[in-house]
mmCIF file with all atom_site columns, C-alpha atoms in Angstrom:
data_model
loop_
_atom_site.group_PDB
_atom_site.id
_atom_site.type_symbol
_atom_site.label_atom_id
_atom_site.label_alt_id
_atom_site.label_comp_id
_atom_site.label_asym_id
_atom_site.label_entity_id
_atom_site.label_seq_id
_atom_site.pdbx_PDB_ins_code
_atom_site.Cartn_x
_atom_site.Cartn_y
_atom_site.Cartn_z
_atom_site.occupancy
_atom_site.B_iso_or_equiv
_atom_site.pdbx_formal_charge
_atom_site.auth_seq_id
_atom_site.auth_comp_id
_atom_site.auth_asym_id
_atom_site.auth_atom_id
_atom_site.pdbx_PDB_model_num
ATOM 1  C CA . MET A 1 1  ? 85.111  35.602 78.698  1.00 89.00 ? 1359 MET A CA 1
ATOM 2  C CA . ARG A 1 2  ? 86.516  38.478 76.731  1.00 92.00 ? 1360 ARG A CA 1
ATOM 3  C CA . ALA A 1 3  ? 90.231  38.674 75.981  1.00 93.00 ? 1361 ALA A CA 1
ATOM 4  C CA . VAL A 1 4  ? 92.499  39.025 79.015  1.00 95.00 ? 1362 VAL A CA 1
ATOM 5  C CA . LEU A 1 5  ? 94.718  42.102 78.861  1.00 96.00 ? 1363 LEU A CA 1
ATOM 6  C CA . LEU A 1 6  ? 97.288  43.565 81.254  1.00 95.00 ? 1364 LEU A CA 1
ATOM 7  C CA . ALA A 1 7  ? 94.697  45.747 83.015  1.00 96.00 ? 1365 ALA A CA 1
ATOM 8  C CA . ASP A 1 8  ? 92.594  42.627 83.668  1.00 98.00 ? 1366 ASP A CA 1
ATOM 9  C CA . LEU A 1 9  ? 95.561  40.932 85.301  1.00 96.00 ? 1367 LEU A CA 1
ATOM 10 C CA . GLU A 1 10 ? 96.439  43.958 87.420  1.00 95.00 ? 1368 GLU A CA 1
ATOM 11 C CA . GLN A 1 11 ? 92.914  44.388 88.762  1.00 97.00 ? 1369 GLN A CA 1
ATOM 12 C CA . GLY A 1 12 ? 92.508  40.651 89.306  1.00 98.00 ? 1370 GLY A CA 1
ATOM 13 C CA . ALA A 1 13 ? 95.767  40.534 91.257  1.00 96.00 ? 1371 ALA A CA 1
ATOM 14 C CA . ARG A 1 14 ? 94.658  43.511 93.363  1.00 95.00 ? 1372 ARG A CA 1
ATOM 15 C CA . ALA A 1 15 ? 91.441  41.648 94.219  1.00 98.00 ? 1373 ALA A CA 1
ATOM 16 C CA . LEU A 1 16 ? 93.490  38.635 95.286  1.00 97.00 ? 1374 LEU A CA 1
ATOM 17 C CA . LEU A 1 17 ? 95.830  40.788 97.377  1.00 94.00 ? 1375 LEU A CA 1
ATOM 18 C CA . ALA A 1 18 ? 92.848  42.109 99.339  1.00 96.00 ? 1376 ALA A CA 1
ATOM 19 C CA . ARG A 1 19 ? 92.266  38.588 100.688 1.00 97.00 ? 1377 ARG A CA 1
ATOM 20 C CA . PRO A 1 20 ? 94.424  36.049 102.545 1.00 97.00 ? 1378 PRO A CA 1
ATOM 21 C CA . ASP A 1 21 ? 96.586  34.113 100.089 1.00 94.00 ? 1379 ASP A CA 1
ATOM 22 C CA . CYS A 1 22 ? 94.908  30.823 101.059 1.00 98.00 ? 1380 CYS A CA 1
ATOM 23 C CA . ASP A 1 23 ? 91.734  32.234 99.383  1.00 98.00 ? 1381 ASP A CA 1
ATOM 24 C CA . TRP A 1 24 ? 93.460  33.184 96.133  1.00 98.00 ? 1382 TRP A CA 1
ATOM 25 C CA . PRO A 1 25 ? 92.925  30.021 94.051  1.00 98.00 ? 1383 PRO A CA 1
ATOM 26 C CA . ASP A 1 26 ? 89.186  29.914 94.799  1.00 98.00 ? 1384 ASP A CA 1
ATOM 27 C CA . LEU A 1 27 ? 88.752  33.660 94.319  1.00 98.00 ? 1385 LEU A CA 1
ATOM 28 C CA . ALA A 1 28 ? 90.672  33.581 91.028  1.00 98.00 ? 1386 ALA A CA 1
ATOM 29 C CA . ALA A 1 29 ? 88.517  30.701 89.764  1.00 98.00 ? 1387 ALA A CA 1
ATOM 30 C CA . MET A 1 30 ? 85.347  32.506 90.860  1.00 98.00 ? 1388 MET A CA 1
ATOM 31 C CA . MET A 1 31 ? 86.307  35.766 89.116  1.00 98.00 ? 1389 MET A CA 1
ATOM 32 C CA . ILE A 1 32 ? 87.182  33.951 85.889  1.00 98.00 ? 1390 ILE A CA 1
ATOM 33 C CA . ALA A 1 33 ? 83.990  31.854 85.901  1.00 97.00 ? 1391 ALA A CA 1
ATOM 34 C CA . GLN A 1 34 ? 81.805  34.866 86.656  1.00 98.00 ? 1392 GLN A CA 1
ATOM 35 C CA . ALA A 1 35 ? 83.489  36.989 83.978  1.00 98.00 ? 1393 ALA A CA 1
ATOM 36 C CA . HIS A 1 36 ? 82.823  34.170 81.502  1.00 97.00 ? 1394 HIS A CA 1
ATOM 37 C CA . LEU A 1 37 ? 79.150  34.003 82.511  1.00 98.00 ? 1395 LEU A CA 1
ATOM 38 C CA . ALA A 1 38 ? 78.877  37.806 82.402  1.00 98.00 ? 1396 ALA A CA 1
ATOM 39 C CA . ASP A 1 39 ? 80.185  37.758 78.829  1.00 98.00 ? 1397 ASP A CA 1
ATOM 40 C CA . LYS A 1 40 ? 77.538  35.194 77.867  1.00 98.00 ? 1398 LYS A CA 1
ATOM 41 C CA . TYR A 1 41 ? 74.890  37.369 79.543  1.00 98.00 ? 1399 TYR A CA 1
ATOM 42 C CA . ARG A 1 42 ? 76.133  40.440 77.635  1.00 98.00 ? 1400 ARG A CA 1
ATOM 43 C CA . LYS A 1 43 ? 76.020  38.592 74.321  1.00 98.00 ? 1401 LYS A CA 1
ATOM 44 C CA . ARG A 1 44 ? 72.537  37.222 74.992  1.00 98.00 ? 1402 ARG A CA 1
ATOM 45 C CA . THR A 1 45 ? 70.916  40.392 76.368  1.00 98.00 ? 1403 THR A CA 1
ATOM 46 C CA . GLY A 1 46 ? 73.053  43.200 74.987  1.00 98.00 ? 1404 GLY A CA 1
ATOM 47 C CA . ARG A 1 47 ? 73.466  44.506 78.544  1.00 98.00 ? 1405 ARG A CA 1
ATOM 48 C CA . VAL A 1 48 ? 76.142  44.397 81.205  1.00 98.00 ? 1406 VAL A CA 1
ATOM 49 C CA . HIS A 1 49 ? 75.548  41.828 83.936  1.00 98.00 ? 1407 HIS A CA 1
ATOM 50 C CA . PRO A 1 50 ? 74.331  43.771 87.010  1.00 97.00 ? 1408 PRO A CA 1
ATOM 51 C CA . ASP A 1 51 ? 76.718  42.079 89.451  1.00 98.00 ? 1409 ASP A CA 1
ATOM 52 C CA . TRP A 1 52 ? 79.596  40.707 87.368  1.00 98.00 ? 1410 TRP A CA 1
ATOM 53 C CA . GLY A 1 53 ? 80.137  43.354 84.711  1.00 98.00 ? 1411 GLY A CA 1
ATOM 54 C CA . ASN A 1 54 ? 80.742  43.286 80.973  1.00 98.00 ? 1412 ASN A CA 1
ATOM 55 C CA . GLY A 1 55 ? 82.531  39.959 80.645  1.00 98.00 ? 1413 GLY A CA 1
ATOM 56 C CA . THR A 1 56 ? 86.083  41.135 81.264  1.00 98.00 ? 1414 THR A CA 1
ATOM 57 C CA . LEU A 1 57 ? 88.171  40.024 84.195  1.00 98.00 ? 1415 LEU A CA 1
ATOM 58 C CA . HIS A 1 58 ? 88.863  43.716 84.851  1.00 98.00 ? 1416 HIS A CA 1
ATOM 59 C CA . ASP A 1 59 ? 85.173  44.562 85.209  1.00 98.00 ? 1417 ASP A CA 1
ATOM 60 C CA . ARG A 1 60 ? 84.595  41.590 87.501  1.00 98.00 ? 1418 ARG A CA 1
ATOM 61 C CA . ALA A 1 61 ? 87.615  42.383 89.675  1.00 98.00 ? 1419 ALA A CA 1
ATOM 62 C CA . ILE A 1 62 ? 86.800  46.074 90.180  1.00 98.00 ? 1420 ILE A CA 1
ATOM 63 C CA . ARG A 1 63 ? 83.482  45.076 91.731  1.00 98.00 ? 1421 ARG A CA 1
ATOM 64 C CA . LEU A 1 64 ? 85.374  43.380 94.584  1.00 98.00 ? 1422 LEU A CA 1
ATOM 65 C CA . PRO A 1 65 ? 87.486  44.855 97.379  1.00 97.00 ? 1423 PRO A CA 1
ATOM 66 C CA . ARG A 1 66 ? 91.011  45.401 96.057  1.00 95.00 ? 1424 ARG A CA 1
ATOM 67 C CA . ALA A 1 67 ? 94.394  46.142 97.548  1.00 90.00 ? 1425 ALA A CA 1
ATOM 68 C CA . PRO A 1 68 ? 95.685  49.687 97.032  1.00 87.00 ? 1426 PRO A CA 1
ATOM 69 C CA . ILE A 1 69 ? 97.837  50.368 94.002  1.00 82.00 ? 1427 ILE A CA 1
ATOM 70 C CA . ARG A 1 70 ? 100.894 50.554 96.253  1.00 75.00 ? 1428 ARG A CA 1
ATOM 71 C CA . TYR A 1 71 ? 101.143 46.837 96.787  1.00 64.00 ? 1429 TYR A CA 1
ATOM 72 C CA . PRO A 1 72 ? 102.489 45.518 100.087 1.00 63.00 ? 1430 PRO A CA 1
ATOM 73 C CA . THR A 1 73 ? 105.484 43.946 98.284  1.00 74.00 ? 1431 THR A CA 1
ATOM 74 C CA . PRO A 1 74 ? 106.393 43.341 94.651  1.00 83.00 ? 1432 PRO A CA 1
ATOM 75 C CA . GLU A 1 75 ? 106.799 39.663 95.512  1.00 86.00 ? 1433 GLU A CA 1
ATOM 76 C CA . GLY A 1 76 ? 103.221 39.501 96.813  1.00 89.00 ? 1434 GLY A CA 1
ATOM 77 C CA . PHE A 1 77 ? 101.933 41.097 93.621  1.00 91.00 ? 1435 PHE A CA 1
ATOM 78 C CA . HIS A 1 78 ? 103.964 38.689 91.495  1.00 93.00 ? 1436 HIS A CA 1
ATOM 79 C CA . HIS A 1 79 ? 102.630 35.737 93.480  1.00 95.00 ? 1437 HIS A CA 1
ATOM 80 C CA . ALA A 1 80 ? 99.041  36.971 93.006  1.00 96.00 ? 1438 ALA A CA 1
ATOM 81 C CA . LEU A 1 81 ? 99.665  37.361 89.257  1.00 95.00 ? 1439 LEU A CA 1
ATOM 82 C CA . SER A 1 82 ? 101.074 33.847 89.124  1.00 97.00 ? 1440 SER A CA 1
ATOM 83 C CA . VAL A 1 83 ? 98.029  32.342 90.859  1.00 98.00 ? 1441 VAL A CA 1
ATOM 84 C CA . LEU A 1 84 ? 95.678  34.283 88.588  1.00 98.00 ? 1442 LEU A CA 1
ATOM 85 C CA . LEU A 1 85 ? 97.502  33.280 85.394  1.00 96.00 ? 1443 LEU A CA 1
ATOM 86 C CA . GLN A 1 86 ? 97.737  29.618 86.390  1.00 97.00 ? 1444 GLN A CA 1
ATOM 87 C CA . THR A 1 87 ? 94.010  29.569 87.150  1.00 97.00 ? 1445 THR A CA 1
ATOM 88 C CA . TYR A 1 88 ? 93.196  31.315 83.869  1.00 96.00 ? 1446 TYR A CA 1
ATOM 89 C CA . ILE A 1 89 ? 95.317  28.883 81.843  1.00 95.00 ? 1447 ILE A CA 1
ATOM 90 C CA . ALA A 1 90 ? 93.719  25.897 83.599  1.00 95.00 ? 1448 ALA A CA 1
ATOM 91 C CA . SER A 1 91 ? 90.226  27.269 82.880  1.00 93.00 ? 1449 SER A CA 1
ATOM 92 C CA . ARG A 1 92 ? 91.081  27.689 79.193  1.00 89.00 ? 1450 ARG A CA 1
ATOM 93 C CA . HIS A 1 93 ? 92.117  24.026 78.969  1.00 86.00 ? 1451 HIS A CA 1
ATOM 94 C CA . GLN A 1 94 ? 88.907  22.903 80.708  1.00 82.00 ? 1452 GLN A CA 1
ATOM 95 C CA . ASN A 1 95 ? 86.718  24.869 78.282  1.00 67.00 ? 1453 ASN A CA 1
ATOM 96 C CA . ARG A 1 96 ? 88.186  23.282 75.147  1.00 65.00 ? 1454 ARG A CA 1
#
């Protein structure tokens, strides 16, 4: 997967916020895994993956339903960011 920047985290958190929080860990893992595979696809073919984007978490997340920019609560957004970051860090350790 390409480098994770602040915009990736914001869009990923918005995708999580569009779903019940019990779905967040699985959705975060799915987005990260699919962004990783999309990046491999892009490198191999020179094209953007038709469903998962260009290999960034941002591009994967914007292809999913997302919460509006005016988040329900700052705490909810912070919780979504926390779940996303914990999942990302865990995936980085698994891929070493």
